[in-house]
PDB file of C-alpha atoms in Angstrom:
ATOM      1  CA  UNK A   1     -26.024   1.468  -0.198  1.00  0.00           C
ATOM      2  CA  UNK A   2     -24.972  -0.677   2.705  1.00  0.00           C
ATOM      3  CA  UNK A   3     -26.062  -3.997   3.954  1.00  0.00           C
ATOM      4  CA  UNK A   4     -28.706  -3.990   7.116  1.00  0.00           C
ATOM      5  CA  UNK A   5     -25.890  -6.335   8.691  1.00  0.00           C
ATOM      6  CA  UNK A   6     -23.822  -3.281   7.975  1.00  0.00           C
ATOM      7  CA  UNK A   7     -25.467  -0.773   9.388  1.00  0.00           C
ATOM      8  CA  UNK A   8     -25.921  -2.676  12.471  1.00  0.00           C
ATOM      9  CA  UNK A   9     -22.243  -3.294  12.699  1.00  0.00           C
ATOM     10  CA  UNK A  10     -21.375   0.203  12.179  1.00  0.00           C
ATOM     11  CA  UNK A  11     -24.297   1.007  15.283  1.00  0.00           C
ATOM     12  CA  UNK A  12     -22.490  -1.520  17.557  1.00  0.00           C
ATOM     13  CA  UNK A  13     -18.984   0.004  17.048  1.00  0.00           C
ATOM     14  CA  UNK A  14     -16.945   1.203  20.226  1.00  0.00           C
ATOM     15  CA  UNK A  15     -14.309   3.206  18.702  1.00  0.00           C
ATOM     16  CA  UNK A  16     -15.248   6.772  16.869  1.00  0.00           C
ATOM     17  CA  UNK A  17     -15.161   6.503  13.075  1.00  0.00           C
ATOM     18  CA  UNK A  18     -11.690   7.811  11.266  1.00  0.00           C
ATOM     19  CA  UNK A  19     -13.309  10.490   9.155  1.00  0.00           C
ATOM     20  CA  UNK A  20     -15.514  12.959   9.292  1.00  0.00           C
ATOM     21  CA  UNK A  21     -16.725  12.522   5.289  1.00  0.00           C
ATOM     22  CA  UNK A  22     -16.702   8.797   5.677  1.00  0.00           C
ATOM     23  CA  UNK A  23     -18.611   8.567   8.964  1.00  0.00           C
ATOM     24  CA  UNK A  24     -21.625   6.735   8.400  1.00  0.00           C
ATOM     25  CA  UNK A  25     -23.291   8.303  10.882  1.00  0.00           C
ATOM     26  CA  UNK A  26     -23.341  11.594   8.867  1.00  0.00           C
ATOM     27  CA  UNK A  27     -24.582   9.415   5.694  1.00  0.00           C
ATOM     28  CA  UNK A  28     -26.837   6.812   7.041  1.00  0.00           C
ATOM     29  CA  UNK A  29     -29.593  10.092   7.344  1.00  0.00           C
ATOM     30  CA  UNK A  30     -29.251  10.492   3.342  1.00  0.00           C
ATOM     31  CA  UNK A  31     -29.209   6.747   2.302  1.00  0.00           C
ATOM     32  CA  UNK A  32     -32.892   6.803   4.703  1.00  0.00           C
ATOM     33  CA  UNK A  33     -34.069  10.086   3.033  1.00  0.00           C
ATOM     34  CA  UNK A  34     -33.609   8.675  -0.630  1.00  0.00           C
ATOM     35  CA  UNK A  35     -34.924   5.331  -0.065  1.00  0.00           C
ATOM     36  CA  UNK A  36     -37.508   7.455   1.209  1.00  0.00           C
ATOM     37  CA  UNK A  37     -37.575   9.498  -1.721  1.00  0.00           C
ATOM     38  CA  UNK A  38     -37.089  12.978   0.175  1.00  0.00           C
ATOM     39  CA  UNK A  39     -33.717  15.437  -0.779  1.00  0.00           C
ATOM     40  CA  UNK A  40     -31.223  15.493   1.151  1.00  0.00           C
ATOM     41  CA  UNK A  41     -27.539  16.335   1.099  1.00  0.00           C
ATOM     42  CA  UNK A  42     -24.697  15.768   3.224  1.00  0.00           C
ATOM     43  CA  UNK A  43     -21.768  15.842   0.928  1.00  0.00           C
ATOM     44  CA  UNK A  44     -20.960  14.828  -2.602  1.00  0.00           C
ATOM     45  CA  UNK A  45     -19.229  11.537  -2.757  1.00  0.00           C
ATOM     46  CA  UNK A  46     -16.117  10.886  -4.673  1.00  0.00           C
ATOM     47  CA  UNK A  47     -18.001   7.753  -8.159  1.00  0.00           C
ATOM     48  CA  UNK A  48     -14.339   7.626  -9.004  1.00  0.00           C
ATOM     49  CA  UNK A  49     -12.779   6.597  -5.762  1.00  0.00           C
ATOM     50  CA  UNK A  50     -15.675   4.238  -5.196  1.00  0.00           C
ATOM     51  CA  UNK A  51     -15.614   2.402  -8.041  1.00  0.00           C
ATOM     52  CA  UNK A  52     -11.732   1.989  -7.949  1.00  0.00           C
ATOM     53  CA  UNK A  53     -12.501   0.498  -4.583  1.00  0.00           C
ATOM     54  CA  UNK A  54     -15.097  -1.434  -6.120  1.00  0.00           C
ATOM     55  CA  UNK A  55     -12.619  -2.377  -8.664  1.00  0.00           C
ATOM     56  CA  UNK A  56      -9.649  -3.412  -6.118  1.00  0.00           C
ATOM     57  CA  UNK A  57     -11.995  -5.572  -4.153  1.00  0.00           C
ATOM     58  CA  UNK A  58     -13.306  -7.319  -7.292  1.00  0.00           C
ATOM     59  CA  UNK A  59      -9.835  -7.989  -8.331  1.00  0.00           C
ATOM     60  CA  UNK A  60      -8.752  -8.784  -5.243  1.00  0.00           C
ATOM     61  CA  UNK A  61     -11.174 -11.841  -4.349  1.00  0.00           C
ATOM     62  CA  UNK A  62     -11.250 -12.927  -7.314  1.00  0.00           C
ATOM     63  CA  UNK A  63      -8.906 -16.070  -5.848  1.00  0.00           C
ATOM     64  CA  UNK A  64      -9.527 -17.610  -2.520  1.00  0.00           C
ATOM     65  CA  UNK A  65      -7.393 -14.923   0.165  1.00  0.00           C
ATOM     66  CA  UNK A  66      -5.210 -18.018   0.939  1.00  0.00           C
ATOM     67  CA  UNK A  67      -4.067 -17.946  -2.708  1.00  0.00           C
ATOM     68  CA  UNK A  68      -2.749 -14.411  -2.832  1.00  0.00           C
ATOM     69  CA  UNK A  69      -1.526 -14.660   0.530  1.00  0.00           C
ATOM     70  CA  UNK A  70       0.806 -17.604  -1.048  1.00  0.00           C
ATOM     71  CA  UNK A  71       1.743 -16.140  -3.886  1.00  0.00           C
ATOM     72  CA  UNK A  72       2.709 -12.990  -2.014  1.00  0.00           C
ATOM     73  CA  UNK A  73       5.127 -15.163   0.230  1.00  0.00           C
ATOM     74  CA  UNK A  74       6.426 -17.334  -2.259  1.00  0.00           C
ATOM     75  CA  UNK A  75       7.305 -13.980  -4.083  1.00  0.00           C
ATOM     76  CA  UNK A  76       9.033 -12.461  -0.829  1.00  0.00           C
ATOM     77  CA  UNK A  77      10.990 -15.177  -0.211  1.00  0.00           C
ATOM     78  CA  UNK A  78      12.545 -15.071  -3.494  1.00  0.00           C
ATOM     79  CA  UNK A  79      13.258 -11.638  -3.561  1.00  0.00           C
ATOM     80  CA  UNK A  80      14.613 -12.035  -0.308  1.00  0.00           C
ATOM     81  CA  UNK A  81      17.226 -14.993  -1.423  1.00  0.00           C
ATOM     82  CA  UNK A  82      18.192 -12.012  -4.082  1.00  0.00           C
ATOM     83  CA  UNK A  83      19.149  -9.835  -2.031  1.00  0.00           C
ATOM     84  CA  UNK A  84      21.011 -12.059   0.298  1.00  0.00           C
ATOM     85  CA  UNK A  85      22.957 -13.448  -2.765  1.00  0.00           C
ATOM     86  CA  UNK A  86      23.424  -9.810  -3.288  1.00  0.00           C
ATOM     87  CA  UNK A  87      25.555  -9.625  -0.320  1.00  0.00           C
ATOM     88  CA  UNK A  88      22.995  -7.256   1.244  1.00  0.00           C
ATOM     89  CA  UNK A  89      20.968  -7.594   4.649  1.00  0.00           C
ATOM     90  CA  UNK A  90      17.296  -6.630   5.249  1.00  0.00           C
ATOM     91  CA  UNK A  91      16.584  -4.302   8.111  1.00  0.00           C
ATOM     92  CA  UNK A  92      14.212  -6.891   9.652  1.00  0.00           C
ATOM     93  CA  UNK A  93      16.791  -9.668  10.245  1.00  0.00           C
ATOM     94  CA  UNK A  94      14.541 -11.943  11.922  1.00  0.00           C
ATOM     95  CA  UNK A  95      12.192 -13.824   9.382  1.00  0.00           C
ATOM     96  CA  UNK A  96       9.185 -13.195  11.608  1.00  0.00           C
ATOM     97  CA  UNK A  97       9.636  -9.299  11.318  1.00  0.00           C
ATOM     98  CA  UNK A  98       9.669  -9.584   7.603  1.00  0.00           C
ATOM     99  CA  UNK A  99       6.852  -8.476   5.175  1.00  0.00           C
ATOM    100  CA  UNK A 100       5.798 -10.017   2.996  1.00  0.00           C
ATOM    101  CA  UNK A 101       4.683  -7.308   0.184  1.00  0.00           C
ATOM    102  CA  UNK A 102       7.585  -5.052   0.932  1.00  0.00           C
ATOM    103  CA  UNK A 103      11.563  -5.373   1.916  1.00  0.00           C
ATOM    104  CA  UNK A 104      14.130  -2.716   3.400  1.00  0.00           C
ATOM    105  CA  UNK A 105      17.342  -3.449   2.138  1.00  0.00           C
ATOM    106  CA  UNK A 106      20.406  -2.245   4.037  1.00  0.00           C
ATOM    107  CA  UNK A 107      22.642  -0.598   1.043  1.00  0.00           C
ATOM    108  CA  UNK A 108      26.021  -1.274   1.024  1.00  0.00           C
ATOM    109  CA  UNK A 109      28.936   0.343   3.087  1.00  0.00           C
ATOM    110  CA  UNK A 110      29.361   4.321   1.931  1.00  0.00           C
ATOM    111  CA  UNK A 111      26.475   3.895  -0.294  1.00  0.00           C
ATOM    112  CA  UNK A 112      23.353   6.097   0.465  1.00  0.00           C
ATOM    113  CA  UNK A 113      19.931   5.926  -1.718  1.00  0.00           C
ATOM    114  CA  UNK A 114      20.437   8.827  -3.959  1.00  0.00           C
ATOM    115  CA  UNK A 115      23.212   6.864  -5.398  1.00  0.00           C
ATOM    116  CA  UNK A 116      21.668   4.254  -6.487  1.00  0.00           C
ATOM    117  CA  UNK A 117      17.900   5.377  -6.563  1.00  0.00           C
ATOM    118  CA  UNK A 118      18.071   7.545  -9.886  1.00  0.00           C
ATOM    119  CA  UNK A 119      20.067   4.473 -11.301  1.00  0.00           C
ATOM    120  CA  UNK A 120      17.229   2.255 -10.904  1.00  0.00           C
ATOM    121  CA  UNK A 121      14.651   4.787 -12.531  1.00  0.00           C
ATOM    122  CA  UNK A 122      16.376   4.827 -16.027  1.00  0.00           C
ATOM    123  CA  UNK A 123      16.477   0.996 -15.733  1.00  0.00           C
ATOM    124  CA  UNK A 124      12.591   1.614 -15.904  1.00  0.00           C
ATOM    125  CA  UNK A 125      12.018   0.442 -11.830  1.00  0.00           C
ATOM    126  CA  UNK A 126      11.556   2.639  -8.650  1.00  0.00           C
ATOM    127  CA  UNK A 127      12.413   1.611  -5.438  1.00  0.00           C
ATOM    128  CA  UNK A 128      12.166   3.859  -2.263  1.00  0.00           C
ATOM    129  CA  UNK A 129      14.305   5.780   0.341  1.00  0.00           C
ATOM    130  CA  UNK A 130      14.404   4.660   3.494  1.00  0.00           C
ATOM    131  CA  UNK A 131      11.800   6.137   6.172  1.00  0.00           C
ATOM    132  CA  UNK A 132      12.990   5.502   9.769  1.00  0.00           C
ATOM    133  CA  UNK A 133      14.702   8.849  10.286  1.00  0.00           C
ATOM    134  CA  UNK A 134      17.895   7.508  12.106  1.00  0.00           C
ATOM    135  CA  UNK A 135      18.938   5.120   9.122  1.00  0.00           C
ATOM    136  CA  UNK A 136      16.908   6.825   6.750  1.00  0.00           C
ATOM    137  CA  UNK A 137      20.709   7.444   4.149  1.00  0.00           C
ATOM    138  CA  UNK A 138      20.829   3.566   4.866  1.00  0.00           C
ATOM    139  CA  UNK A 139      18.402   1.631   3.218  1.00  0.00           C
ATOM    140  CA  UNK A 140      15.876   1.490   0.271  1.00  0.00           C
ATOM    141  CA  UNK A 141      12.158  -0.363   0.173  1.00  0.00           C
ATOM    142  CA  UNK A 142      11.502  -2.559  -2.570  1.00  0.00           C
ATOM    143  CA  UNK A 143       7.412  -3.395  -2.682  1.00  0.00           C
ATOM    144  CA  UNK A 144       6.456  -6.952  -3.936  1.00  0.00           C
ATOM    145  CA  UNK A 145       2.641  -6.650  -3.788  1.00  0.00           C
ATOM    146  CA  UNK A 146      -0.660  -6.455  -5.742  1.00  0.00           C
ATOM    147  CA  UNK A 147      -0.591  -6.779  -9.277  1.00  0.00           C
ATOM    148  CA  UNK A 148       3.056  -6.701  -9.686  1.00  0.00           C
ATOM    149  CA  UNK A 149       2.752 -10.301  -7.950  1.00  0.00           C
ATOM    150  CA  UNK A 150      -0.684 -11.702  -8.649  1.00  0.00           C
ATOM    151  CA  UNK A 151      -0.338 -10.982 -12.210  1.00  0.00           C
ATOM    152  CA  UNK A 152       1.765 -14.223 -14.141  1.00  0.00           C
ATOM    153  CA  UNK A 153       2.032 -12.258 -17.114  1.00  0.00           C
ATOM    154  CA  UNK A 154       3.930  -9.459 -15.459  1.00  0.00           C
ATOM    155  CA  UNK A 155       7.371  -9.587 -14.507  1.00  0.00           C
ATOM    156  CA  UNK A 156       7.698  -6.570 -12.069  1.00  0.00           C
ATOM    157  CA  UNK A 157       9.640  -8.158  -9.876  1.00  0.00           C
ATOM    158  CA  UNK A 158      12.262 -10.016 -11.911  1.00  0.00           C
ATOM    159  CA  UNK A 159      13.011  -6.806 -14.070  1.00  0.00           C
ATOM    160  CA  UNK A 160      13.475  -5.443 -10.805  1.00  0.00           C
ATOM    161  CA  UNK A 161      15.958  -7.797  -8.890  1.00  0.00           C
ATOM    162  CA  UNK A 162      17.762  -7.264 -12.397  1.00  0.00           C
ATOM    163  CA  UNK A 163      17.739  -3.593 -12.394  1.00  0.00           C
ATOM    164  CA  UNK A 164      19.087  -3.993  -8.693  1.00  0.00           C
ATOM    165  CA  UNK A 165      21.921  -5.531  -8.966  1.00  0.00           C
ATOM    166  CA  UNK A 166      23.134  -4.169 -12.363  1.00  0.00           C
ATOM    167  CA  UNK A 167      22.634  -1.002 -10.851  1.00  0.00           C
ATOM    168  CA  UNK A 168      24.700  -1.592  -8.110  1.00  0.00           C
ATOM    169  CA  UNK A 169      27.584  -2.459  -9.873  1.00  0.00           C
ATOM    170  CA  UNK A 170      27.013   0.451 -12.310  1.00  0.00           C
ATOM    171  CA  UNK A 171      27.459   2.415  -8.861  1.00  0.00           C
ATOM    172  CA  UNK A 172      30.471   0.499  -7.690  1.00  0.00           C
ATOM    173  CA  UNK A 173      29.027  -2.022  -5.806  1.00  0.00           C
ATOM    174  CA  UNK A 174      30.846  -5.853  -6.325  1.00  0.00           C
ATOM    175  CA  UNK A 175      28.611  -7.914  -4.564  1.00  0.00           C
ATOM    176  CA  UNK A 176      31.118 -10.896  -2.547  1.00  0.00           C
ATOM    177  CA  UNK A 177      30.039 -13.695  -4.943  1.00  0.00           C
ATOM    178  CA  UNK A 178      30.031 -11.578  -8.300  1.00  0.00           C
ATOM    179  CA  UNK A 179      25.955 -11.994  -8.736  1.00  0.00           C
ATOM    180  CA  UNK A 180      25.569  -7.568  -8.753  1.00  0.00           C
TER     181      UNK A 180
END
């Protein structure tokens, strides 16, 4: 069930919804009808994916927002200052462009991502191909978000800088101040 401040919001809203399933306006009919006690059906809704979402929001303000937001800086900027000590440059040069729960990493000179990508799984850490279809042979994404940051017990990220920069020298790489 929704909230009557909800609802309202949802009446008030310019823009179409997204989907068709998730319209409220197609389920607003059936939340009336079973308050009201009458049948009705619409569709059958997907427990599982609700209470994951359930779940994620728990989790996720379970800290003030301003927290996580922190942490998830604090985290980028030190995998950042990896991969610069690396020798390597981010596609989004300018620190305003740069995310902070993910970083494209420009792989070195002759180097393209299936070199290095299967490397990285059997060290037990995935990172991504590039997407932007002009550079795409370029670059790899390394995400630094959610769990893998909030988490102090984890260390996602640190296993991963590691696995990065052994596994570029496993590949060839000699990063320009020997840290790979």
């Amino acid at each position: 069930m929704a909230s009557g401040r909800a609802i309202e919001r949802f009446k008030a809203r310019k823009t179409p919804p997204g989907s068709y399933f998730g319209s409220w306006k197609n389920w607003l009919p059936i939340m009336q009808n079973y308050e009201a006690k009458k049948p009705s059906y619409f569709a059958t809704p997907p427990p599982q994916l609700i209470h994951a979402l359930h779940t994620s929001l728990t989790q996720i303000l379970s800290k003030p927002l301003e927290e996580r937001f922190k942490i998830h800086h604090e985290t980028s900027q030190k995998v950042k200052k990896a991969i610069a000590d690396l020798g390597l440059k981010q596609l989004a040069s300018k620190p305003e462009n740069q995310a902070n729960g993910m970083t494209a990493i420009y792989l070195p000179e002759g180097m393209t991502p299936p070199a290095i990508l299967p490397t990285l799984m059997k060290k037990g850490v995935i990172f991504a191909g590039g997407l932007h279809k002009e550079i795409a042979t370029k670059y790899v994404r390394f995400g630094h978000m959610g769990v893998s940051v909030t988490d102090p017990k984890r260390d996602d990220i640190d296993r991963a800088l590691k696995a990065l920069g052994e596994g570029l020298k496993e590949v060839g790489y000699e990063a320009p101040n020997g840290k790979a």
